[in-house]
Short mmCIF file of C-alpha atoms in Angstrom, two decimals:
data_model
loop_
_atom_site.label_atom_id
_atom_site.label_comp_id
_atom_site.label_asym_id
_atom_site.label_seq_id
_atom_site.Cartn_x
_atom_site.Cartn_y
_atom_site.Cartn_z
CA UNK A 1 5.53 -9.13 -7.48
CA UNK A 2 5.20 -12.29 -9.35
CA UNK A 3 1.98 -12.82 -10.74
CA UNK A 4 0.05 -16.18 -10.02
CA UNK A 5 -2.54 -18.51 -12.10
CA UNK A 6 -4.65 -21.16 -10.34
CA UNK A 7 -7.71 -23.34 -11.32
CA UNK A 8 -10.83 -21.50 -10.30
CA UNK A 9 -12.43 -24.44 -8.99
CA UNK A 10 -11.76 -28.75 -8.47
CA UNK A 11 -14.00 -30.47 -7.36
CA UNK A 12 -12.81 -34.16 -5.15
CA UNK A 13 -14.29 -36.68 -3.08
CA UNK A 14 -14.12 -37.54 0.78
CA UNK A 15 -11.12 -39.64 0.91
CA UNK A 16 -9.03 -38.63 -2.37
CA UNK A 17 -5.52 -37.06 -2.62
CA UNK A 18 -6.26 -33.42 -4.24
CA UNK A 19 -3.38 -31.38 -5.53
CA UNK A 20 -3.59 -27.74 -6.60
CA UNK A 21 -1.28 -26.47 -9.14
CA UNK A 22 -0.23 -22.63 -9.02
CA UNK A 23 1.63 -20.91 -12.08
CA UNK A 24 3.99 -18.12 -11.36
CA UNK A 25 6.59 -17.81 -14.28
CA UNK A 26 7.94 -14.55 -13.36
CA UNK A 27 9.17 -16.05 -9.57
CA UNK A 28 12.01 -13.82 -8.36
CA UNK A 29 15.12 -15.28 -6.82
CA UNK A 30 13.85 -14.57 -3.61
CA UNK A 31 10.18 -15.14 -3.41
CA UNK A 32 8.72 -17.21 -1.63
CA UNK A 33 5.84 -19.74 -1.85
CA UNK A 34 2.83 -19.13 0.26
CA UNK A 35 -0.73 -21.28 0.68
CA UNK A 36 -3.50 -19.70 2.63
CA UNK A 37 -6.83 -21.02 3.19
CA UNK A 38 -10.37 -19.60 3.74
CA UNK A 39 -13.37 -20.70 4.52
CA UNK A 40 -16.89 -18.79 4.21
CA UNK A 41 -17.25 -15.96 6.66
CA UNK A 42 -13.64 -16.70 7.84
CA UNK A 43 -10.26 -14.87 7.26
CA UNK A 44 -7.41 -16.74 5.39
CA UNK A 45 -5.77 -19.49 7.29
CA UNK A 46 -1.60 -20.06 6.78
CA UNK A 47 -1.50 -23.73 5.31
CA UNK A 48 2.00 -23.56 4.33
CA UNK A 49 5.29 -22.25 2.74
CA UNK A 50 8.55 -23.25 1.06
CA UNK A 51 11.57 -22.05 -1.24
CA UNK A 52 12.07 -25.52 -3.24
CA UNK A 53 11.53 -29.08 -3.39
CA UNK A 54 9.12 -29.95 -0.84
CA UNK A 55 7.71 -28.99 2.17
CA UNK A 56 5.28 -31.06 4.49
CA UNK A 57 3.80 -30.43 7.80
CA UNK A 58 1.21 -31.96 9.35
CA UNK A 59 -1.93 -30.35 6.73
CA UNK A 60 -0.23 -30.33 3.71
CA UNK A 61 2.69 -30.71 1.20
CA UNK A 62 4.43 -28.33 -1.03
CA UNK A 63 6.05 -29.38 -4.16
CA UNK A 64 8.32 -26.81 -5.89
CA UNK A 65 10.35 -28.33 -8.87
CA UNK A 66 13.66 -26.69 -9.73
CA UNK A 67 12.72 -23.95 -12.09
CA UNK A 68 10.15 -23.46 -9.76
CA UNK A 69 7.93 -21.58 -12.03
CA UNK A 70 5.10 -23.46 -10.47
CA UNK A 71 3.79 -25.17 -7.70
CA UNK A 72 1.81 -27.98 -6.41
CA UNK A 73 -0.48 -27.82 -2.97
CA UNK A 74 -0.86 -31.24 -1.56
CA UNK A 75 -4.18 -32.32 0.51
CA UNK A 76 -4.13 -36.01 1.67
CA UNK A 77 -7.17 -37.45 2.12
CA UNK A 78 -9.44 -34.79 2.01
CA UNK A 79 -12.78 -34.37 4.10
CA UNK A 80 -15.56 -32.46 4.16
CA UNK A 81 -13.99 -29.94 6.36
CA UNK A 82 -11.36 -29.08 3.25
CA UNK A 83 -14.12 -27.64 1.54
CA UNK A 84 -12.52 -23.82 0.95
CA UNK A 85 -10.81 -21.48 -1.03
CA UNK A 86 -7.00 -21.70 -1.61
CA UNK A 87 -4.69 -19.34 -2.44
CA UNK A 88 -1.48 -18.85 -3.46
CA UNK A 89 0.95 -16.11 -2.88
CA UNK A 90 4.35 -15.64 -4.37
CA UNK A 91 6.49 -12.80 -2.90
CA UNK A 92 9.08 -11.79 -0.10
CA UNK A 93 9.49 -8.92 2.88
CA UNK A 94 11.97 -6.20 1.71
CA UNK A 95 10.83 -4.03 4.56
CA UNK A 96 7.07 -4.57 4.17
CA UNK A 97 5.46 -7.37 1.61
CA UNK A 98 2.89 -6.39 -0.40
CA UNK A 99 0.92 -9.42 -0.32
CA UNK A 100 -1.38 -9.93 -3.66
CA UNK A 101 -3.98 -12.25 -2.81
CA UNK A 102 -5.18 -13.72 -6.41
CA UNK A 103 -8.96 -15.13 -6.91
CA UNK A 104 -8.11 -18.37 -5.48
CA UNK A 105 -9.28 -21.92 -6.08
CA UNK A 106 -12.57 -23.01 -4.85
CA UNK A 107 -12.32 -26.55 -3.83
CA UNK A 108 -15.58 -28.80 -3.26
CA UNK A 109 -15.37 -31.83 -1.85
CA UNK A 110 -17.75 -34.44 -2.02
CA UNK A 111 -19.00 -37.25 0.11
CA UNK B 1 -4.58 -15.40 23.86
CA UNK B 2 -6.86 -14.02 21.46
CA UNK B 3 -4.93 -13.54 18.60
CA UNK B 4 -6.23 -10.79 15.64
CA UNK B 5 -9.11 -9.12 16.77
CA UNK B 6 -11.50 -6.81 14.99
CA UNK B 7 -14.42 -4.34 15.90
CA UNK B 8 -17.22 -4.03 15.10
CA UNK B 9 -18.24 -7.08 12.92
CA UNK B 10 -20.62 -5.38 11.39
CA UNK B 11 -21.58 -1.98 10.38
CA UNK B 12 -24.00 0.20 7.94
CA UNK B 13 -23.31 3.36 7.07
CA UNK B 14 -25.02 5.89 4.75
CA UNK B 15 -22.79 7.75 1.63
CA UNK B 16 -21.10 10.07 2.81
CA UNK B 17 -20.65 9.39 6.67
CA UNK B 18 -17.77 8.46 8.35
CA UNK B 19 -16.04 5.39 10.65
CA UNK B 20 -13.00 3.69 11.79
CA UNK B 21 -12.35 -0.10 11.99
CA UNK B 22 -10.19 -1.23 14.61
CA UNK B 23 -7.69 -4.08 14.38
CA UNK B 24 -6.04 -5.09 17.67
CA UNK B 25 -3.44 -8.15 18.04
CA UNK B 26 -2.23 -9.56 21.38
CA UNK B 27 1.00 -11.58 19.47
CA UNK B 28 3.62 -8.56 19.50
CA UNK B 29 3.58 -8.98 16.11
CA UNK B 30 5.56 -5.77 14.32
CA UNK B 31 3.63 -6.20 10.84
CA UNK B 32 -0.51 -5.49 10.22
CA UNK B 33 -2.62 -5.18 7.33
CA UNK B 34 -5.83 -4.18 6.28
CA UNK B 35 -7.23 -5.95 3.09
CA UNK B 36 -10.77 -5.87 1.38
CA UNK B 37 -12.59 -8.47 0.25
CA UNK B 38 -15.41 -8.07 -2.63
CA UNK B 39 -18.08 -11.23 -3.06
CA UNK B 40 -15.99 -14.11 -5.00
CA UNK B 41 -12.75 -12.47 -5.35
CA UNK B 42 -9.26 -12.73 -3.28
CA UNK B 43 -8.17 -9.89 -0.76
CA UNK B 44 -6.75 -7.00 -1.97
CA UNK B 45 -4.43 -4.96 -0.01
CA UNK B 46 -5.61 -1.32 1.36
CA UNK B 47 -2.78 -0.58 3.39
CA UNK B 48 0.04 -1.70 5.90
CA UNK B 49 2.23 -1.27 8.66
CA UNK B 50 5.60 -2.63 9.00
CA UNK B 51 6.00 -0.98 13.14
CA UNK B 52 4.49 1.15 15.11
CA UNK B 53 4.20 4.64 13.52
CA UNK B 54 4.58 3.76 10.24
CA UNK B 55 2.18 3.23 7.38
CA UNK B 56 2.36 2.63 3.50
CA UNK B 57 0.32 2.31 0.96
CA UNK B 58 -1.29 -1.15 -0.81
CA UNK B 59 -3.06 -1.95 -3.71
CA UNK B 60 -6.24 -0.06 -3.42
CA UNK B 61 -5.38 2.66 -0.69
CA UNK B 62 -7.98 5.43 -2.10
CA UNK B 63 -10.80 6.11 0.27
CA UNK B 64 -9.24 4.55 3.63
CA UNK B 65 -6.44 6.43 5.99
CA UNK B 66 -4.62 4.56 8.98
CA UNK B 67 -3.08 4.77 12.01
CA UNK B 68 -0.37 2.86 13.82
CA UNK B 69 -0.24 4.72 17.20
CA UNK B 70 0.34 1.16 18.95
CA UNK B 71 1.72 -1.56 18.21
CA UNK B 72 -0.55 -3.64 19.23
CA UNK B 73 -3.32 -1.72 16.88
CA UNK B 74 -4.01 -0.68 13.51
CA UNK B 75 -6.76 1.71 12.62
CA UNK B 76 -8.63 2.01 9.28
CA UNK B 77 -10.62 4.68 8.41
CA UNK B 78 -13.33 5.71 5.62
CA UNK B 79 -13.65 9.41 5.93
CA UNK B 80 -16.51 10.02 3.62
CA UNK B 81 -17.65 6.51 2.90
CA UNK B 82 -18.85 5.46 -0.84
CA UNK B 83 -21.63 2.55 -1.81
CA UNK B 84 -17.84 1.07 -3.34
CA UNK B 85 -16.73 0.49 -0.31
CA UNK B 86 -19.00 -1.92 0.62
CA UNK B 87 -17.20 -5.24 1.35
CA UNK B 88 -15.90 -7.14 3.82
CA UNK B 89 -12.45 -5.91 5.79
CA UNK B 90 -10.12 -7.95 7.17
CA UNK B 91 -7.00 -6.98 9.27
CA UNK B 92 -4.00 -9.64 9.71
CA UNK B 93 -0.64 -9.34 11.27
CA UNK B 94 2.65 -11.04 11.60
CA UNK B 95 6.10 -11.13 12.61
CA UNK B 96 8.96 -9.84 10.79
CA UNK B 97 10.07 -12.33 8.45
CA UNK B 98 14.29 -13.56 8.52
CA UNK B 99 16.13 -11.96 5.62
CA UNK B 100 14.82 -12.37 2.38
CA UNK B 101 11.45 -14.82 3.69
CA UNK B 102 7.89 -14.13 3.47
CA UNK B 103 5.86 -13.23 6.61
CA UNK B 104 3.19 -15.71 7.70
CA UNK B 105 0.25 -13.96 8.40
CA UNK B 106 -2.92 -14.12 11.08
CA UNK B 107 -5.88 -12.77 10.09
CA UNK B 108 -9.05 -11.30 12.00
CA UNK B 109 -12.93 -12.65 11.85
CA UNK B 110 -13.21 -9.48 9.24
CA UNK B 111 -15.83 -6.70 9.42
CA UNK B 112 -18.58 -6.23 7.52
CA UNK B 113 -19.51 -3.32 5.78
CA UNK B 114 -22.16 -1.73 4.01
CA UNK B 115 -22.75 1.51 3.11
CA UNK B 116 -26.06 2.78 1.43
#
């Protein structure tokens, strides 16, 4: 399983575009991107997923550039609400996925 | 629909006594999982089930055993519970992924645990 590096913690204000850059060099061909999202007390949420290029629904966007030995989780226009931990997964089922949940990034936003 | 459910939400237990969580979903989903989840760090996997009567291991399976009798649940139990496994548990499930995709999964309120 591909191992992932994130910021430990951004800080943004009410209002403001935040991106979140994950690292996973050692992506296999067919991994997947995952983004999850937790809030205190709560179990992880699904934000979103892709392959490569970009993905959007109606939370978030996914950017995945060609080598896609990274990506970038997109929050428009953030509110207090966002204020959470995100992570991101890299991985695939072959008869049972193995998810690896990393430390995450904390994100505060500000008013 | 209630979606993952988990009992009890919280529990204390003294070393050496024993307990099971249960994890029930209502989405006829064929994959669960039970993860831990220590203060300021991500979940790490105990163990999972990819249909009913199977189980496999995770990343930290030591301690716990499991049970897929349903489908619809997924037991997790300590047998002779440790002061280290004092966290937070949290079961999730999901559908079988096409060929070759990731799963997208639903997890439970979680369960807390402490054991003295």
């Amino acid at each position: 399983l591909a191992k992932t590096t994130q910021p430990i913690s951004m800080d943004s204000y009410e209002g403001q575009e935040v991106n979140i850059t994950c690292s996973h060099n050692n992506i296999a061909t067919n991994d997947y991107i995952t983004w999850y999202q937790q809030f205190p007390s709560q179990g992880p949420r699904f934000i979103i997923q892709g392959y490569k290029t970009k993905v959007t629904n109606e939370v978030a966007s996914l950017f995945i550039p060609a080598d896609r030995k990274s990506s970038t989780l997109s929050l428009p226009r953030v509110s207090l609400s966002d204020t959470a931990v995100y992570y991101c997964l890299v991985g695939r089922n072959t008869g049972g996925f193995k998810t690896i949940f990393g430390a995450g990034t904390r994100l505060f936003v500000k008013a | 629909n209630a979606g993952v459910t988990q009992t009890p939400k919280f529990r204390v237990l003294k070393t050496g006594q024993s307990m099971t969580l249960l994890c029930a979903q209502d989405m006829n989903h064929e994959y669960m999982y039970w993860y831990r989840q220590d203060p300021g760090m991500g979940l790490r996997l105990i163990h999972y089930s990819v249909g009913e009567g199977t189980t496999a291991k995770g990343e930290v399976p030591d301690g716990y055993n499991v049970s897929r009798l349903k489908k619809q649940n997924f037991l997790l139990g300590l047998e002779s519970a440790a002061p280290s496994q004092t966290s937070v548990y949290f079961c999730a499930s999901s559908h079988a992924p096409l060929s070759g995709a990731a799963d997208t999964q639903y997890f439970g309120p979680g369960t807390r645990l402490t054991v003295l």
